Coordinates of C-alpha atoms and ligand atoms in Angstrom, one line a residue:
M17 CA 17.1 16.1 -18.4
S18 CA 14.1 14.2 -17.2
T19 CA 12.9 12.2 -20.2
H20 CA 9.9 10.2 -18.9
A21 CA 6.4 10.7 -20.3
R22 CA 4.8 11.3 -16.9
P23 CA 6.7 13.1 -14.1
R24 CA 8.3 10.6 -11.8
V25 CA 7.4 10.9 -8.1
F26 CA 9.3 9.3 -5.3
S27 CA 8.6 9.4 -1.6
G28 CA 9.4 7.5 1.5
I29 CA 8.1 6.8 5.0
Q30 CA 9.9 5.2 7.9
P31 CA 8.4 2.0 9.3
T32 CA 8.4 3.3 12.8
G33 CA 5.4 3.1 15.1
G34 CA 3.0 5.9 16.0
I35 CA 2.0 7.0 12.4
H36 CA -0.2 10.0 12.9
I37 CA -2.5 12.4 11.2
G38 CA 0.4 14.7 10.4
N39 CA 2.1 11.9 8.3
Y40 CA -1.3 11.2 6.7
L41 CA -2.2 14.8 5.8
G42 CA 1.3 16.0 5.1
A43 CA 2.3 13.1 2.9
I44 CA 0.1 9.9 2.4
K45 CA -3.2 11.6 1.5
G46 CA -1.5 13.5 -1.3
W47 CA 0.3 10.4 -2.6
V48 CA -3.0 8.6 -2.9
A49 CA -4.8 11.6 -4.5
R50 CA -2.2 12.0 -7.3
Q51 CA -1.6 8.3 -8.2
D52 CA -3.0 8.6 -11.7
E53 CA -1.3 11.8 -12.8
K54 CA 2.3 10.7 -12.3
E55 CA 4.6 7.6 -12.3
N56 CA 4.9 6.9 -8.6
Y57 CA 7.4 5.1 -6.4
F58 CA 6.7 4.8 -2.6
C59 CA 9.2 3.3 -0.4
I60 CA 9.1 2.0 3.2
V61 CA 12.5 3.1 4.3
D62 CA 13.6 0.5 6.8
L63 CA 17.3 1.3 6.3
H64 CA 16.6 4.9 7.5
A65 CA 14.8 3.5 10.5
L66 CA 18.1 1.8 11.6
T67 CA 19.7 5.2 12.1
V68 CA 18.4 5.2 15.6
P69 CA 18.3 2.1 17.8
Q70 CA 15.5 -0.3 17.0
D71 CA 14.2 -3.6 18.5
P72 CA 14.6 -6.1 15.6
A73 CA 11.2 -7.9 16.2
A74 CA 9.4 -4.6 16.6
L75 CA 11.0 -3.2 13.4
R76 CA 9.9 -6.2 11.4
E77 CA 6.3 -5.9 12.7
Q78 CA 6.3 -2.2 11.8
V79 CA 7.2 -3.0 8.2
W80 CA 4.1 -5.2 7.9
M81 CA 2.0 -2.6 9.7
M82 CA 3.2 0.2 7.4
T83 CA 2.5 -1.9 4.3
A84 CA -1.0 -2.6 5.4
L85 CA -1.6 1.0 6.4
L86 CA -0.4 2.4 3.1
L87 CA -2.6 0.0 1.2
A88 CA -5.5 0.8 3.5
A89 CA -5.0 4.5 2.9
G90 CA -5.5 3.9 -0.8
L91 CA -2.1 3.3 -2.4
D92 CA -3.0 0.9 -5.3
P93 CA -0.2 -1.5 -6.4
A94 CA -1.7 -1.5 -9.8
R95 CA -1.1 2.2 -10.2
C96 CA 2.1 2.7 -8.1
T97 CA 5.2 0.9 -7.1
L98 CA 5.2 0.2 -3.3
F99 CA 8.3 -1.5 -1.9
V100 CA 10.7 -1.9 1.0
Q101 CA 14.0 0.0 0.7
S102 CA 16.2 -2.9 1.9
H103 CA 14.7 -5.2 -0.8
V104 CA 16.4 -3.2 -3.5
R105 CA 20.1 -3.4 -2.9
A106 CA 20.9 -0.5 -5.2
H107 CA 19.8 1.9 -2.4
A108 CA 22.6 1.0 0.0
E109 CA 25.1 0.9 -2.8
A110 CA 24.1 4.2 -4.2
C111 CA 24.5 5.7 -0.7
W112 CA 28.2 4.6 -0.6
L113 CA 28.9 6.1 -4.0
L114 CA 27.2 9.4 -3.1
N115 CA 29.0 9.5 0.2
C116 CA 32.2 9.8 -1.8
I117 CA 31.1 13.0 -3.5
T118 CA 29.3 14.7 -0.5
P119 CA 31.2 17.2 1.6
L120 CA 30.9 16.4 5.3
G121 CA 29.9 20.0 6.2
W122 CA 26.7 19.6 4.1
L123 CA 25.5 16.9 6.5
Q124 CA 26.6 18.5 9.7
R125 CA 24.4 21.5 8.8
M126 CA 21.1 19.5 8.5
T127 CA 18.6 20.5 11.1
Q128 CA 17.1 17.1 11.6
Y129 CA 20.6 15.7 12.3
K130 CA 21.2 18.5 14.9
D131 CA 17.8 17.9 16.6
K132 CA 18.0 14.1 16.6
S133 CA 21.7 13.9 17.6
A134 CA 20.9 16.1 20.6
R135 CA 18.3 13.6 21.7
H136 CA 20.6 10.5 21.6
E137 CA 23.5 9.8 23.9
T138 CA 25.4 7.8 21.3
V139 CA 25.0 9.3 17.8
L140 CA 25.4 6.7 15.1
T141 CA 27.3 7.4 11.9
G142 CA 24.1 6.3 10.0
L143 CA 22.2 9.3 11.5
L144 CA 24.7 11.7 10.0
D145 CA 24.6 9.8 6.7
Y146 CA 20.8 9.7 6.6
P147 CA 20.3 12.4 4.0
V148 CA 22.8 10.7 1.6
L149 CA 20.9 7.5 1.7
M150 CA 17.8 9.6 1.0
A151 CA 19.5 11.3 -1.9
G152 CA 20.3 7.8 -3.3
D153 CA 16.6 6.8 -3.0
I154 CA 15.5 9.9 -4.9
L155 CA 18.3 10.0 -7.6
L156 CA 18.2 6.3 -8.6
Y157 CA 14.8 6.8 -10.0
D158 CA 15.5 10.1 -11.9
T159 CA 12.8 11.6 -9.7
D160 CA 11.2 14.9 -10.7
E161 CA 9.0 15.4 -7.7
V162 CA 9.3 14.5 -4.0
P163 CA 6.1 15.0 -2.1
V164 CA 6.9 15.4 1.6
G165 CA 6.0 17.4 4.7
E166 CA 7.8 20.7 5.4
D167 CA 10.4 19.0 7.7
Q168 CA 11.9 17.0 4.8
K169 CA 12.4 20.0 2.5
Q170 CA 16.0 20.5 3.5
H171 CA 16.9 16.9 2.8
V172 CA 15.3 17.1 -0.7
E173 CA 17.3 20.2 -1.4
L174 CA 20.5 18.4 -0.3
A175 CA 19.7 15.6 -2.8
R176 CA 19.4 18.2 -5.5
D177 CA 22.7 19.8 -4.4
I178 CA 24.4 16.4 -4.5
A179 CA 23.0 15.7 -8.0
G180 CA 24.1 19.1 -9.2
R181 CA 27.6 18.6 -7.8
F182 CA 27.8 15.1 -9.5
N183 CA 26.6 16.5 -12.8
H184 CA 29.1 19.3 -12.6
H185 CA 32.1 16.9 -12.1
H186 CA 31.0 14.0 -14.2
G187 CA 28.7 15.4 -16.8
D188 CA 24.9 15.5 -17.0
F189 CA 23.6 12.3 -15.3
F190 CA 21.1 12.9 -12.5
T191 CA 17.7 14.5 -12.8
L192 CA 17.4 17.4 -10.3
P193 CA 14.5 16.7 -8.0
R194 CA 12.3 19.2 -6.3
A195 CA 10.3 18.9 -3.1
V196 CA 6.5 19.3 -3.4
I197 CA 5.0 20.5 -0.1
P198 CA 1.2 20.4 0.3
E199 CA -0.4 23.8 0.8
I200 CA -2.3 22.7 3.8
G201 CA -1.4 19.9 6.2
A202 CA 2.4 20.3 5.5
R203 CA 3.0 20.9 9.2
I204 CA 0.5 19.6 11.6
M205 CA 1.5 20.6 15.1
G206 CA 1.4 18.6 18.4
L207 CA -2.0 18.8 20.1
D208 CA -0.2 19.2 23.5
D209 CA 2.2 21.8 22.1
P210 CA 1.1 23.6 19.0
T211 CA 4.5 25.2 18.6
A212 CA 6.3 21.9 17.8
K213 CA 5.4 19.5 14.9
M214 CA 3.4 16.4 15.6
S215 CA 6.0 13.7 15.6
K216 CA 6.1 9.9 15.5
S217 CA 8.7 9.7 18.2
L218 CA 6.4 11.5 20.6
A219 CA 3.2 9.7 19.4
H220 CA 3.2 7.5 22.6
V221 CA 2.9 10.7 24.8
E222 CA -0.7 11.0 26.0
G223 CA -2.5 13.9 24.1
H224 CA 0.3 14.6 21.6
A225 CA -0.9 13.0 18.4
I226 CA -3.9 11.4 16.7
R227 CA -2.6 8.0 15.5
L228 CA -4.2 6.5 12.4
L229 CA -5.3 3.4 14.2
D230 CA -6.6 5.1 17.3
P231 CA -10.2 4.2 18.2
P232 CA -12.8 7.0 18.0
K233 CA -12.9 7.5 21.8
A234 CA -9.1 8.0 21.9
I235 CA -9.3 10.5 19.0
E236 CA -12.1 12.5 20.8
R237 CA -10.1 12.4 24.0
A238 CA -6.9 13.7 22.4
L239 CA -8.8 16.5 20.7
K240 CA -10.7 17.5 23.8
R241 CA -7.4 18.0 25.6
A242 CA -5.8 19.9 22.7
V243 CA -4.1 23.1 23.9
T244 CA -5.9 26.3 22.7
D245 CA -6.0 29.8 24.2
S246 CA -8.3 31.6 26.6
G247 CA -10.3 33.4 23.8
R248 CA -13.3 32.2 21.7
E249 CA -12.5 33.3 18.2
I250 CA -12.4 30.5 15.6
R251 CA -10.5 31.7 12.6
F252 CA -7.1 31.1 10.9
S253 CA -4.4 33.3 12.4
D254 CA -0.6 33.5 12.6
A255 CA -0.7 35.0 16.1
P256 CA 1.4 32.8 18.4
E257 CA -1.4 32.5 21.0
K258 CA -3.8 31.2 18.3
A259 CA -1.5 28.3 17.2
G260 CA -3.6 25.7 18.8
V261 CA -6.9 26.8 17.2
N262 CA -5.1 27.3 13.9
N263 CA -3.8 23.7 14.0
L264 CA -7.3 22.3 14.6
L265 CA -8.7 24.4 11.7
A266 CA -5.8 23.1 9.5
I267 CA -6.7 19.5 10.3
Y268 CA -10.3 20.2 9.5
K269 CA -9.4 22.0 6.3
A270 CA -7.0 19.4 5.1
I271 CA -9.5 16.6 5.6
T272 CA -12.6 18.3 4.2
G273 CA -10.8 20.0 1.3
R274 CA -12.8 23.2 2.0
S275 CA -11.4 26.7 1.5
A276 CA -10.3 28.8 4.5
A277 CA -13.3 31.1 4.1
E278 CA -15.7 28.0 4.0
V279 CA -14.0 26.5 7.0
E280 CA -14.4 29.8 9.0
D281 CA -18.0 29.9 7.8
D282 CA -18.6 26.4 9.1
F283 CA -17.6 27.5 12.6
A284 CA -19.4 30.9 12.5
T285 CA -22.2 29.6 14.7
A286 CA -20.0 27.3 16.9
R287 CA -20.3 27.7 20.6
G288 CA -16.7 28.0 21.7
Y289 CA -13.7 25.7 21.4
G290 CA -15.6 22.7 22.8
D291 CA -17.8 22.7 19.7
L292 CA -14.7 23.2 17.4
K293 CA -13.0 20.2 19.0
Q294 CA -16.0 18.0 18.7
R295 CA -16.5 18.8 15.0
V296 CA -12.9 18.3 14.2
A297 CA -13.1 14.9 16.0
D298 CA -16.2 14.0 13.9
V299 CA -14.4 14.6 10.6
V300 CA -11.2 12.9 11.7
V301 CA -13.2 9.8 12.9
A302 CA -15.2 9.7 9.7
E303 CA -12.0 9.9 7.6
L304 CA -10.2 7.2 9.5
A305 CA -13.0 4.7 10.0
P306 CA -12.9 3.2 6.4
L307 CA -9.0 3.2 6.5
Q308 CA -9.1 1.3 9.8
A309 CA -11.5 -1.3 8.5
R310 CA -9.4 -1.9 5.4
Y311 CA -6.3 -2.1 7.5
A312 CA -7.8 -5.0 9.5
Q313 CA -8.6 -6.8 6.2
Y314 CA -5.0 -6.5 5.0
R315 CA -3.5 -7.6 8.3
A316 CA -5.6 -10.7 8.0
D317 CA -4.0 -11.6 4.7
P318 CA -0.2 -11.7 5.2
A319 CA 0.4 -13.6 1.9
E320 CA -1.2 -10.7 0.0
L321 CA 1.1 -8.2 1.7
E322 CA 4.1 -10.4 0.8
R323 CA 3.0 -10.7 -2.9
C324 CA 2.5 -6.9 -3.1
L325 CA 6.0 -6.2 -1.7
A326 CA 7.7 -8.8 -3.9
R327 CA 6.1 -7.2 -7.0
G328 CA 7.0 -3.7 -5.9
A329 CA 10.7 -4.7 -5.3
A330 CA 11.0 -6.2 -8.7
Q331 CA 9.5 -3.1 -10.4
A332 CA 11.7 -0.8 -8.4
A333 CA 14.8 -2.8 -9.1
A334 CA 14.1 -2.7 -12.8
V335 CA 14.6 1.1 -12.6
A336 CA 17.2 1.4 -9.9
E337 CA 19.7 -1.4 -11.0
P338 CA 20.5 0.0 -14.5
K339 CA 20.9 3.5 -13.0
L340 CA 23.3 2.2 -10.4
A341 CA 25.3 0.3 -13.0
A342 CA 25.5 3.5 -15.1
L343 CA 26.5 5.5 -12.0
K344 CA 29.3 3.1 -11.2
A345 CA 30.6 3.2 -14.7
R346 CA 30.5 7.1 -14.7
M347 CA 32.6 7.1 -11.5
G348 CA 35.2 4.8 -13.0
L349 CA 34.3 1.5 -11.5
V350 CA 34.7 -1.6 -13.7
V351 CA 31.2 -3.0 -14.1
P352 CA 31.4 -6.8 -14.3
V353 CA 29.9 -8.8 -17.2
G354 CA 26.1 -9.2 -16.6
G355 CA 25.6 -6.0 -14.5
Ligands
ATP3 P1 9.8 11.8 13.5 O1 9.3 13.2 13.7 O2 9.6 11.0 14.8 O3 11.2 11.7 13.0 P2 7.9 11.7 11.5 O4 6.7 11.9 12.2 O5 8.6 12.9 10.8 O6 8.9 11.1 12.4 P3 8.5 10.2 9.0 O7 8.3 8.8 8.7 O8 9.8 10.8 9.1 O9 7.7 10.6 10.4 O10 7.7 11.1 7.9 C1 6.8 10.6 6.9 C2 6.2 11.8 6.2 O11 5.3 12.5 7.0 C3 7.2 12.8 5.6 O12 6.8 13.2 4.3 C4 7.1 13.9 6.6 O13 7.5 15.1 6.0 C5 5.6 13.9 6.9 N1 5.4 14.5 8.3 C6 5.9 14.1 9.4 N2 5.5 14.9 10.5 C7 4.5 15.7 9.9 C8 3.7 16.7 10.5 N3 3.7 17.0 11.8 N4 2.9 17.4 9.6 C9 2.9 17.2 8.3 N5 3.7 16.2 7.7 C10 4.5 15.5 8.5
LTN4 N1 13.5 11.0 5.5 C1 12.1 10.9 5.1 C2 11.8 9.5 4.6 C3 12.5 9.3 3.3 C4 12.2 9.9 2.0 C5 13.1 9.3 1.1 C6 11.2 10.8 1.6 C7 13.5 8.4 3.0 N2 13.9 8.5 1.7 C8 13.1 9.8 -0.3 C9 11.2 11.2 0.3 C10 12.1 10.7 -0.6 C11 11.3 11.1 6.3 O1 11.7 10.9 7.4 N3 10.0 11.4 6.1

């Protein structure tokens, strides 16, 4: 069904504060690494951010911050399309059309919805509808691959189910997307609680996360406080009590790109967890320093960020608009002259 020369890749990130090393290792680093192999669309999903209450001024600022961060991390507008979701109207429209073919029960089963709705006193309709908006993002581009962290796998599978249901009722139309989860880094855990994933919404909690813009001292401090166990053994392990050490090794492995055996070898002569934490801090600081320097340069040039987003939105719309028009026609809407 997919007819493009290079596989199409689509992924998104919310412009919410507290972007952390889990987002970087689980998603962004992989996006950057594979820019040349595929045809890539990366979207700052501001409409998704609205599914929980946001301060308007803060949200606007976060969009600029995220744009600068993604460019600083190495996304190259000459090799990929980087854009803001609300700049391409087709996304919100596709969401409505797909709402009308998505059974409510499919949405009520989503684990992210269950978790997030439990945390908010008033649950907004948009929060329930979040995965349908995401399905629209993906399906408008005839996406083959969706690189995301483990937590988003269920949403990508839902997008595939919606596409399959549509194709069944209306004939072959949507490409069936699949989630691509990195082998290592897919699920970085909280430093303060290695049984729960590192999360943006908890990034302000002291000792929970390493944020991409944290200065070296703060990174070292967070890692020094990281929860481990009372043993001394530095090796990968599924044992629940080793979850903290495992997480630190996973961070080290994802950054250095070394094999599990090589990583364990690196720590064969380490003197306890203090040493482990210091060496993990060293590789994290070295990885983030150039990113932080480039980030400062981009923030100093808002006109360049604006130009980049305008170009990205035009490129994205050129793909999404015709697909939306075809979708409307397929569903029986009368498409007006001129689109
Ligand atoms: P929150 O948990 O507060 O909802 P988030 O940290 O999941 O936010 P998103 O913008 O939803 O942030 O995610 C951006 C990308 O980062 C997604 O591909 C997601 O799968 C990935 N990601 C998020 N948290 C982690 C993590 N702890 N480890 C690996 N990847 C992650
Ligand atoms: N829900 C995702 C962000 C997201 C996304 C997408 C990811 C929105 N639309 C389309 C991949 C493809 C998240 O919270 N990380």
